[in-house]
Coordinates of C-alpha atoms and ligand atoms in Angstrom, one line a residue:
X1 CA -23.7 3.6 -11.7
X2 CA -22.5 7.3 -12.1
X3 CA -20.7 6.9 -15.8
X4 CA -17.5 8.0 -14.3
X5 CA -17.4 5.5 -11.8
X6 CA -18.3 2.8 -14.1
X7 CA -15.4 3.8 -16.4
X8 CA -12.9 4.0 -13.3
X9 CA -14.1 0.4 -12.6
X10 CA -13.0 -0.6 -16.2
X11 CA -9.4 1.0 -15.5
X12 CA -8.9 0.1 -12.0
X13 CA -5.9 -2.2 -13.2
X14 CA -3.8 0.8 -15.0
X15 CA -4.9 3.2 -12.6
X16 CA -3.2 0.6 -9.7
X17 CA 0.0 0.1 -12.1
X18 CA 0.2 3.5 -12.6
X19 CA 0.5 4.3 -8.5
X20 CA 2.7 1.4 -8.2
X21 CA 5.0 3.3 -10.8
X22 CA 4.7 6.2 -8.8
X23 CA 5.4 4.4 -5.7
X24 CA 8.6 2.5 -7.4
X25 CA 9.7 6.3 -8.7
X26 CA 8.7 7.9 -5.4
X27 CA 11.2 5.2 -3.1
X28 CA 13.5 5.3 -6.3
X29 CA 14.0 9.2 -5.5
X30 CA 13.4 9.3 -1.6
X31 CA 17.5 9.4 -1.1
X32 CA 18.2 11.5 -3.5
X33 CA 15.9 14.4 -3.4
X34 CA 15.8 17.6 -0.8
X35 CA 15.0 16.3 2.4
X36 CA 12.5 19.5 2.8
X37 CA 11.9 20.7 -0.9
X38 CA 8.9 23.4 0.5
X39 CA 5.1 23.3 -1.6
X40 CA 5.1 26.3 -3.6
X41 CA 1.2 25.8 -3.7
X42 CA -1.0 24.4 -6.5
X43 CA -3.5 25.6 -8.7
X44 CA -6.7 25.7 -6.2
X45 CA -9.1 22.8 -7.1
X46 CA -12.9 23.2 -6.7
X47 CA -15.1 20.6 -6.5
X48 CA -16.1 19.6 -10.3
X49 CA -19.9 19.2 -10.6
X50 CA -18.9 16.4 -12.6
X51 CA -15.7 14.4 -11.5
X52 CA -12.6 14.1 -13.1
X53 CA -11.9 10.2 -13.4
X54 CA -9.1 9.3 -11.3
X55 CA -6.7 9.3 -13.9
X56 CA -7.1 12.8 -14.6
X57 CA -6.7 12.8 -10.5
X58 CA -3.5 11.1 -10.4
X59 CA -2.0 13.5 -12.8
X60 CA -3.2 16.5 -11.2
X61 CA -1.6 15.1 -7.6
X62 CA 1.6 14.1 -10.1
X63 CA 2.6 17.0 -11.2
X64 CA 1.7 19.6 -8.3
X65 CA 1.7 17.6 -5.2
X66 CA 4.5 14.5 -5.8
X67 CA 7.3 16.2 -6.5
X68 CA 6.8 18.2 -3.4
X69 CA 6.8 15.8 -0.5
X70 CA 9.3 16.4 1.9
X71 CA 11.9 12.8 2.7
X72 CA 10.7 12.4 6.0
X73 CA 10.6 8.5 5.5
X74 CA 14.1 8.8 4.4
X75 CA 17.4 8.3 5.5
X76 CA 18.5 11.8 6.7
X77 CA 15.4 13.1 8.4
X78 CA 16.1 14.0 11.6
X79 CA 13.6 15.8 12.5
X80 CA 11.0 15.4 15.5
X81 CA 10.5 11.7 15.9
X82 CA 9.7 10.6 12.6
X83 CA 9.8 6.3 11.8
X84 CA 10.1 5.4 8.1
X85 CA 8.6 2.8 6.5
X86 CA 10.0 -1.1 6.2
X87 CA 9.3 -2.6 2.7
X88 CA 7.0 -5.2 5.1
X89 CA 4.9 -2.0 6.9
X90 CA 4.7 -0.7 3.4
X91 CA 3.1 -3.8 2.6
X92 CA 1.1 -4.3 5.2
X93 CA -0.7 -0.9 4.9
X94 CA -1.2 -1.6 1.2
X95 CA -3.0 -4.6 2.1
X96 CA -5.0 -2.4 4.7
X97 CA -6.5 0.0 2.6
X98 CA -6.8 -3.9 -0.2
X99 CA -8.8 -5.5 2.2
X100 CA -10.7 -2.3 4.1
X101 CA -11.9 -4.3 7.3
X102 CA -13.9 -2.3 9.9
X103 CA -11.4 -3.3 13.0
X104 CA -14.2 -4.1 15.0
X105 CA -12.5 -6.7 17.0
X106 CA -15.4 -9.7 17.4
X107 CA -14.3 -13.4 18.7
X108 CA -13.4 -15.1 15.5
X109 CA -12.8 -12.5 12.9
X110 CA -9.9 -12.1 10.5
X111 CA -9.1 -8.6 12.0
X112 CA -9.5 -9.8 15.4
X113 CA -7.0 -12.5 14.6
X114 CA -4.4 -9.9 13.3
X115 CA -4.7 -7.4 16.0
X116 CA -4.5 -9.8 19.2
X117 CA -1.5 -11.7 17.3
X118 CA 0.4 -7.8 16.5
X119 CA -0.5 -6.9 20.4
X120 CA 1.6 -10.2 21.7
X121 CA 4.4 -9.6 19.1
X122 CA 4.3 -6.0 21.0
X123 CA 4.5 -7.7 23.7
X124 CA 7.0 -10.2 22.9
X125 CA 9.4 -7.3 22.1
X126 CA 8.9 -5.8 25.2
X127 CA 9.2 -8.5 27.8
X128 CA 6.0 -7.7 28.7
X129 CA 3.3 -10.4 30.5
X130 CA 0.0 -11.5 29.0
X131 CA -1.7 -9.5 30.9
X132 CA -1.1 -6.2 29.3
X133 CA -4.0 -6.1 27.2
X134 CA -5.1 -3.3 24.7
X135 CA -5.6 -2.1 21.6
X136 CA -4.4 -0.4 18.5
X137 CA -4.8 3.5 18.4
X138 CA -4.0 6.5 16.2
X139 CA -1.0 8.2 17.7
X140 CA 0.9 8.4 21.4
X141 CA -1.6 11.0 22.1
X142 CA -4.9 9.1 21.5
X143 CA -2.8 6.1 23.4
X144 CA -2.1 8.1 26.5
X145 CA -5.6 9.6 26.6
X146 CA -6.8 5.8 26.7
X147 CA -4.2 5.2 29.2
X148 CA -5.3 8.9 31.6
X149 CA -8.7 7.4 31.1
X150 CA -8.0 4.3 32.6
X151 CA -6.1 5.9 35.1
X152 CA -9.2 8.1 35.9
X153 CA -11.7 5.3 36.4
X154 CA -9.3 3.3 38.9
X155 CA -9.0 7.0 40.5
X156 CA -12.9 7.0 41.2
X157 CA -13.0 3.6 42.4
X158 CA -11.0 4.8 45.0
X159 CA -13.6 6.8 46.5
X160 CA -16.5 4.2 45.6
X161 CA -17.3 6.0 41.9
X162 CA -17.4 4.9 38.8
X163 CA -16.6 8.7 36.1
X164 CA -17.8 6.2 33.2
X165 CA -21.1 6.5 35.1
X166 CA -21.4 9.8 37.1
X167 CA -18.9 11.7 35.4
X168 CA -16.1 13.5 37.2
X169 CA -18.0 16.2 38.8
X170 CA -18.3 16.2 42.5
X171 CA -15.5 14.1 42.4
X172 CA -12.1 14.9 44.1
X173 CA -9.3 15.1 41.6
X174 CA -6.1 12.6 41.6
X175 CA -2.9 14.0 41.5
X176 CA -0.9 13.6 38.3
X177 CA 3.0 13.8 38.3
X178 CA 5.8 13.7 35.9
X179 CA 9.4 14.8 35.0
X180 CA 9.5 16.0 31.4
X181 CA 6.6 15.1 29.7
X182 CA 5.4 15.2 26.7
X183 CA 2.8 18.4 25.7
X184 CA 0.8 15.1 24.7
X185 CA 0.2 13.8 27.9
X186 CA -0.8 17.3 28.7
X187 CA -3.5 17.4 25.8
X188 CA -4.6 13.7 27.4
X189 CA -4.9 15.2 30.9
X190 CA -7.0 17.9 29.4
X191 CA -9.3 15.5 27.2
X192 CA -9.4 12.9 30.1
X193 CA -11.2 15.8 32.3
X194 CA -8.1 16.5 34.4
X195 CA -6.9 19.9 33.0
X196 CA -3.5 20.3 32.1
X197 CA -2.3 20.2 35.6
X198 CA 0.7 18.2 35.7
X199 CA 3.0 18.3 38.7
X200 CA 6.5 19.1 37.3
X201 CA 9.1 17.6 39.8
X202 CA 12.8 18.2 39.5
X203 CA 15.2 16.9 36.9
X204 CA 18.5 15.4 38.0
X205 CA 20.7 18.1 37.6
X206 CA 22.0 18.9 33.1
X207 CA 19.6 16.2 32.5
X208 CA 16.0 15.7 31.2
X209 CA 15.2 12.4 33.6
X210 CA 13.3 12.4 36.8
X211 CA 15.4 13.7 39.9
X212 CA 14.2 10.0 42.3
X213 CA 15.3 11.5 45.5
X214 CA 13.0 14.4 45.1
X215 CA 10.3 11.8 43.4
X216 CA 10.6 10.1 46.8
X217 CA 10.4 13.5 48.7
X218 CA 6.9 14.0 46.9
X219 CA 5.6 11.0 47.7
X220 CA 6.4 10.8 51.4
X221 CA 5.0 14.4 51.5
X222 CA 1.8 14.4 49.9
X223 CA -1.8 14.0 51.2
X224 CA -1.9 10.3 50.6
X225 CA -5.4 10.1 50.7
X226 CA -5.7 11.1 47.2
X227 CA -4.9 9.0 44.2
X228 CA -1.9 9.3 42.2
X229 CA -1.3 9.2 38.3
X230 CA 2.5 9.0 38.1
X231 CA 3.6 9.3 34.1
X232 CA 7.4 7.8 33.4
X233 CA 9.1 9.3 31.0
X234 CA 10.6 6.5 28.0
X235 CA 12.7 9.4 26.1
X236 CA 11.9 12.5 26.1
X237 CA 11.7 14.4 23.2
X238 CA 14.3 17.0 23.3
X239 CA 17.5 14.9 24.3
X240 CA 15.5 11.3 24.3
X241 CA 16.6 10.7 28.1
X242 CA 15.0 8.0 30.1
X243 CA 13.9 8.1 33.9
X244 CA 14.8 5.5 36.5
X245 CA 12.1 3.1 35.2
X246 CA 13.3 0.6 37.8
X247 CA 13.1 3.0 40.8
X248 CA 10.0 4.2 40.0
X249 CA 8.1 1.3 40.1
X250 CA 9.7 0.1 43.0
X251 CA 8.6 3.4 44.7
X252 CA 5.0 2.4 43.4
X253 CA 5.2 -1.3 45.1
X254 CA 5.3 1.0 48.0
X255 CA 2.9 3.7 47.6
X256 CA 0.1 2.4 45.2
X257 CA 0.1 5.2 42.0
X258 CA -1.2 4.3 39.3
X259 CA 1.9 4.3 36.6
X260 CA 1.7 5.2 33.2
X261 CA 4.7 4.5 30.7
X262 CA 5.0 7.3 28.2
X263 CA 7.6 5.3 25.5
X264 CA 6.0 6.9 22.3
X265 CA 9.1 6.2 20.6
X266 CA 12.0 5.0 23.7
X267 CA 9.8 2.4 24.8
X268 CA 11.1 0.1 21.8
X269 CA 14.5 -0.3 23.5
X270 CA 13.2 -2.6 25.7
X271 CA 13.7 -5.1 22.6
X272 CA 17.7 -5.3 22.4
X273 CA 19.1 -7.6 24.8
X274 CA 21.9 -5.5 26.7
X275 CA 19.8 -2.5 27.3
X276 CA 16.7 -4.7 28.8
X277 CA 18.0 -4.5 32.5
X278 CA 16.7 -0.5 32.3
X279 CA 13.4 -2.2 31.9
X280 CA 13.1 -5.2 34.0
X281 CA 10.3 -3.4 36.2
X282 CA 8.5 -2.6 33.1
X283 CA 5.7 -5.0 33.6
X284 CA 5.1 -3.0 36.8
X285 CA 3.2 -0.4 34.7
X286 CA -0.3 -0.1 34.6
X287 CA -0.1 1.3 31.4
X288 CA 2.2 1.8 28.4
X289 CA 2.3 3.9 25.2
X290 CA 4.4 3.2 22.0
X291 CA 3.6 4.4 18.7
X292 CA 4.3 2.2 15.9
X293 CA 5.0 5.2 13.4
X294 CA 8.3 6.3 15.4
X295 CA 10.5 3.7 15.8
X296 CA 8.5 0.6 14.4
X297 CA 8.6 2.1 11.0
X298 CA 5.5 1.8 10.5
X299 CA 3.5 4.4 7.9
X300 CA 0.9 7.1 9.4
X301 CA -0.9 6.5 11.5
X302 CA -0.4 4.0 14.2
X303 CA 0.2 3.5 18.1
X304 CA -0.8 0.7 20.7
X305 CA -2.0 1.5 24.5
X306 CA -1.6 -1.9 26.5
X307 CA -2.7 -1.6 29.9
X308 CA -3.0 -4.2 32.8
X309 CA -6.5 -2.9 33.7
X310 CA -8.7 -4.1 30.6
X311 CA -11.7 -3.8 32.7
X312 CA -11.2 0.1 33.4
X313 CA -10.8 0.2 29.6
X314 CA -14.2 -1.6 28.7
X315 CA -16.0 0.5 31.0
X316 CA -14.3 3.7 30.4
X317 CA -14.6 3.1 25.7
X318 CA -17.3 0.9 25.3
X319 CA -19.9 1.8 23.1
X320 CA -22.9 -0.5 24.9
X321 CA -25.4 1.5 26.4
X322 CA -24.8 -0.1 29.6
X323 CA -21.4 -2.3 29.5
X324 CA -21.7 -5.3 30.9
X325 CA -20.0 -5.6 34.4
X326 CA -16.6 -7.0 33.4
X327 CA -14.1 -7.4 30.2
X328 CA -13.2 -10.7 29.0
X329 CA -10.6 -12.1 26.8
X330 CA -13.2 -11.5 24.2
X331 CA -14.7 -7.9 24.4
X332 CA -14.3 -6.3 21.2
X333 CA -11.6 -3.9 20.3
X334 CA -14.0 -1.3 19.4
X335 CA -14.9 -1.5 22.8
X336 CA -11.6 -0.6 24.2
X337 CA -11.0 2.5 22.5
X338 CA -12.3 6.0 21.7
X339 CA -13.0 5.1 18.5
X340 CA -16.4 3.4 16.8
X341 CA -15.4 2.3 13.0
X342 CA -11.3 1.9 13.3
X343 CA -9.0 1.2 10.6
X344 CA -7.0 -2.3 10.4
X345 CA -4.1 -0.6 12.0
X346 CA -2.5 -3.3 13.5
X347 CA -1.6 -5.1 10.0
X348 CA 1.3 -3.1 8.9
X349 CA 2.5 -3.6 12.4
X350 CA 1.4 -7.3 12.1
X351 CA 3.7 -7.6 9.0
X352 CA 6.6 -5.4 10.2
X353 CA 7.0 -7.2 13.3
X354 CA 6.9 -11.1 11.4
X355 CA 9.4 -9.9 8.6
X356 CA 11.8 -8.7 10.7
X357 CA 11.3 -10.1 14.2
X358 CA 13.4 -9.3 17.6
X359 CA 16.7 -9.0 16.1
X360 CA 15.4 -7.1 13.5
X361 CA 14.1 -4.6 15.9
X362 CA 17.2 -4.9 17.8
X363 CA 19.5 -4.0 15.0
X364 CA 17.2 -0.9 14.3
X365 CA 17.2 0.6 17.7
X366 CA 21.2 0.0 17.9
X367 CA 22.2 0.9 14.8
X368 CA 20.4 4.3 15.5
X369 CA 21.9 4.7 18.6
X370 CA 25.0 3.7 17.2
X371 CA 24.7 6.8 14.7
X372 CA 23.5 9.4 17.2
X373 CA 26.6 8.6 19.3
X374 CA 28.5 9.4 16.0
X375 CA 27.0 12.9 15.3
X376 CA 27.6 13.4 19.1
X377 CA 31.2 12.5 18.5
X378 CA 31.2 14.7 15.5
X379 CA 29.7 17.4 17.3
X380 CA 32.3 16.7 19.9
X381 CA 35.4 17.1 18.0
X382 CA 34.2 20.5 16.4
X383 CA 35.4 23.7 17.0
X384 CA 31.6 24.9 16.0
X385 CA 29.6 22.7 18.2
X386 CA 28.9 21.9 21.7
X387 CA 27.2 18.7 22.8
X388 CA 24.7 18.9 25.5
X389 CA 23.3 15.6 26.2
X390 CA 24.9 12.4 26.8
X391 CA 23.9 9.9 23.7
X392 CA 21.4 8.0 25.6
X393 CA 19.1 6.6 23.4
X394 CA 18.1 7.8 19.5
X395 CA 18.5 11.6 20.1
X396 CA 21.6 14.6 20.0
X397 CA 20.9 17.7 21.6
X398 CA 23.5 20.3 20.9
X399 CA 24.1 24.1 20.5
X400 CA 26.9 26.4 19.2
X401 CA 30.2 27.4 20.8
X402 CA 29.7 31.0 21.2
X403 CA 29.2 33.1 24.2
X404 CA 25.4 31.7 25.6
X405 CA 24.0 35.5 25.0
X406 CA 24.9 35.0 21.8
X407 CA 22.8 32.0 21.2
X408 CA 19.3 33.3 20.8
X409 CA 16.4 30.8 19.5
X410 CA 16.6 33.4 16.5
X411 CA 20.4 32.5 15.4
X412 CA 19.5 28.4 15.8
X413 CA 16.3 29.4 13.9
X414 CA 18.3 30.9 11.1
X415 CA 20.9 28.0 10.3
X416 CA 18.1 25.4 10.2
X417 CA 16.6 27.8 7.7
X418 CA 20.0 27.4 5.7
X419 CA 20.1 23.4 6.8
X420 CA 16.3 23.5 5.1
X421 CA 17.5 25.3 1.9
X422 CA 20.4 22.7 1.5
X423 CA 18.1 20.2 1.2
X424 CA 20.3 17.0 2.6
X425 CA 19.3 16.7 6.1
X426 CA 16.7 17.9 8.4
X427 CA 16.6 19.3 12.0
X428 CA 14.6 20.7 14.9
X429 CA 15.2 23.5 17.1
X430 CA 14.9 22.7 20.8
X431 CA 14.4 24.1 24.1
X432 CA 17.0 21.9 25.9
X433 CA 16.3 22.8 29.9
X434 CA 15.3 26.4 28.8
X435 CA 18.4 27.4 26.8
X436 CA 18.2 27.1 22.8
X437 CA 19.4 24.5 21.0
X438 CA 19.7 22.0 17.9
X439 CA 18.5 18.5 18.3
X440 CA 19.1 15.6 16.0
X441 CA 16.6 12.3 16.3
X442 CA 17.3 9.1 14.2
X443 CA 14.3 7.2 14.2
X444 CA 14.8 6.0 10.5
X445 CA 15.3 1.9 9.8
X446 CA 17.8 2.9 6.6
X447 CA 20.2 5.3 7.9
X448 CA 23.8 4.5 7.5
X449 CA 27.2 6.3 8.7
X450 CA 27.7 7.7 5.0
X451 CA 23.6 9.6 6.2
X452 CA 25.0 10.5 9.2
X453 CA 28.5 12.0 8.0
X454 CA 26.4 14.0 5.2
X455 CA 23.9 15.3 7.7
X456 CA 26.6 16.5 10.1
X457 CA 28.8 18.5 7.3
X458 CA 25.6 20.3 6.0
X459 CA 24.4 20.9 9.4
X460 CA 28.3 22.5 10.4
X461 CA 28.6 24.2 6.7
X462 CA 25.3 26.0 7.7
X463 CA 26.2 27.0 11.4
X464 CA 29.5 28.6 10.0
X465 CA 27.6 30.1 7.2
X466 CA 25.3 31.9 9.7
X467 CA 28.1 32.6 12.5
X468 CA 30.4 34.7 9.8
X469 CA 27.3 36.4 8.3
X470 CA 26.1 37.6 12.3
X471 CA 29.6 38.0 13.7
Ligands
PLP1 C1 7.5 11.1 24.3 C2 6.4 11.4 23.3 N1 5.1 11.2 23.8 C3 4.0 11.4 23.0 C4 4.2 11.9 21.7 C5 3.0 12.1 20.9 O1 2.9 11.2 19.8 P1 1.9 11.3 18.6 O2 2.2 12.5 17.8 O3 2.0 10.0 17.9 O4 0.5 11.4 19.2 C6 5.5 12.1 21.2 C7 5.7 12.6 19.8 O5 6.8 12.9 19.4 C8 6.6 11.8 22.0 O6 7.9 12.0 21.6

């Protein structure tokens, strides 16, 4: 054995305390520290000809890496849509990396055990049937491309093809339609063979959900002959609004799309009780997204795709040279998804989901509801601020109350800049239906009034700051 090696092997215990200390420190701090300290860089590293032990390592990534990671697990990130991490996920992905299982997915294995058992939890929280089937993937976007996929292979059967077999070429393309989605679904159009063509349809009017009445219009009007993809929008990411879930499927009963569920993050309020009516045609979908690093709280990286076509799936992902003619209950995972060798993702999910269970999840997604609706009423009651969206779900879309030539993507630009050096909270510039603005998203399973209060004053110090300086 390399000497090196060997010697690592001797200290594996202290080299494991001495992360654990690091972890303790690191979740000590998390609160504390500048949301967005910035790297200021570290000394280049080359690749030694002979290695440096990991002790050495872990001192090296100490000093010049540690110290520099911005909060975005913490409390008063609100940025993008960033989950924490639950003590249980944090767990769980410990144990991942422990036990380093090849996901493959075979009838009777340990991993298989874990992943089927997190996929009906998933399930469980969503009011969804058994027979939404899937798999766990990397991200929302690896989930819808699985999903597009899918989608594509019932689109050929249509016209008597299969694209797992022939390809798409020669083959007319569907149609694919949406309200505000996602630039991932785009990249998933694209990688599923599509091109990025997405028909945009009208919004209802100040709002980022699907107009229904012109939804309807498109339907009745288009060459019916051709296949539809239809993708419904679970919060959106700019003001986190939610399309008539219920009406759409309804108009699918009716005219046969194929309907994909894009609820990277929003999809996880179909868990608390007195929201679930917005979801009751849920199980309509063909296919659903949710990422369990947004609002699961579960670490990078992590996302299921159920869909209610497992068979489309198996012949679309498997990795057989010629897959056999139909899934079962017990194809493999590795079959279902792009990827050969996969990570055990499903076990910090696994152990999230047991520790904390439905109300668990419940008290998450209302508590941060619950604080969005309090920045909004902050942002209400200010002489600085204007509110643009109507608290719907986990995001606040705002913008300043100047003149709107005044308010240039430049000026927002420059007080999150000042929001960034103060180092308690962080935020994201937004288009919000083409005009700039700020946007807040609480995603985070610890965040509190007292986060939420702080955030706001930092975010209204910096806006004044900026207003006086430019005016
Ligand atoms: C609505 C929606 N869909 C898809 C995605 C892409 O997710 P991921 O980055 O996990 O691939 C996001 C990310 O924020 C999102 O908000």
């Amino acid at each position: 054995m390399y000497p090196i090696l060997k010697e690592d092997l001797e200290k594996q215990e202290s080299i494991l305390q001495q992360t654990y200390e690091d972890a303790l420190a690191f979740l000590a701090k998390r609160s504390e520290q500048k949301v967005e300290p910035g790297f200021p860089g570290a000394p280049a590293s080359a690749l030694p000809a002979e290695g440096l032990g990991a002790e050495k390592v872990q001192d090296f990534f100490r000093k010049h890496y540690l110290p520099w990671v911005p909060a975005s697990s913490g409390s008063r990130y609100f940025g993008y849509v960033i989950g924490g991490v639950t003590p249980a996920a944090l767990a769980g992905d410990w144990y991942t990396s422990l036990i380093d299982q090849n996901a493959f997915g075979q009838p009777g294995s340990l991993d298989r055990q874990i992943e089927q058992e997190a996929l009906q939890f998933v399930r469980d929280l969503l009011g969804l049937p058994g027979s939404f089937q899937g798999a766990f993937v990397s991200g929302a976007t690896t989930s819808a491309f699985v999903a597009l996929t899918c989608a594509r292979q019932w689109a050929a059967a249509q016209k008597g093809h299969s694209a797992s077999e022939e390809g798409l070429y020669g083959l007319p393309r569907p149609d694919i339609a949406s309200g505000l989605t996602h630039g991932a679904n785009y990249k998933a159009a694209s990688m599923a063979g599509f091109g990025r063509n997405i028909h945009a349809l009208p919004l209802l009017p100040g709002r980022e959900a699907v107009d229904i009445q012109a939804l309807k219009d498109y339907l009745a009007s288009r060459d019916q002959s051709r296949p539809l993809i239809y993708i419904a929008n679970i919060g959106t990411a700019n003001s986190g609004d939610i399309d008539d879930l219920n009406a759409i499927a309804e108009l699918k009963e009716r005219y046969g799309f194929w309907l994909h569920a894009d609820g990277a993050f929003g999809g996880l309020m179909a868990c608390v009780p007195e929201w679930q009516d917005r979801f009751r045609l849920l199980s309509s979908a063909d296919s659903l997204t949710m990422d369990t690093h947004k609002w699961l709280n579960v670490p990078y990286d992590g996302a299921i795709v159920l869909t209610r076509h497992l068979h489309e799936q198996y012949q679309s992902f498997s990795n057989e040279l010629t897959p056999g003619p139909l899934a079962s209950e017990n194809t493999v995972h590795h079959h279902l998804t792009p990827e050969g060798s996969r990570r055990l993702r499903a076990l910090p999910a696994w152990f999230t989901m047991l520790a904390y269970g439905k109300a668990g999840y419940a008290d998450i997604c209302r508590r941060n509801v619950a604080m969005c609706r309090l920045y909004g009423e902050m942002i209400k009651n200010s002489d600085c601020f204007r509110l643009l969206n109507e608290v719907r779900s986990n995001v606040v879309a705002f913008t300043l109350n100047l003149s709107p030539e005044k308010i240039t993507e430049d000026l927002i630009k420059e007080i999150l800049g000042e929001v960034q050096k103060a180092g308690i909270t962080y935020s994201n510039y937004v288009p919000y239906l083409n005009k700039p603005a700020l946007r807040v998203c609480i995603t985070n399973w610890m965040t509190e009034e007292a986060d939420v209060i702080a955030a706001y004053r930092s975010m209204e110090e910096s806006a004044r700051q900026v207003i006086s300086r430019r005016f």
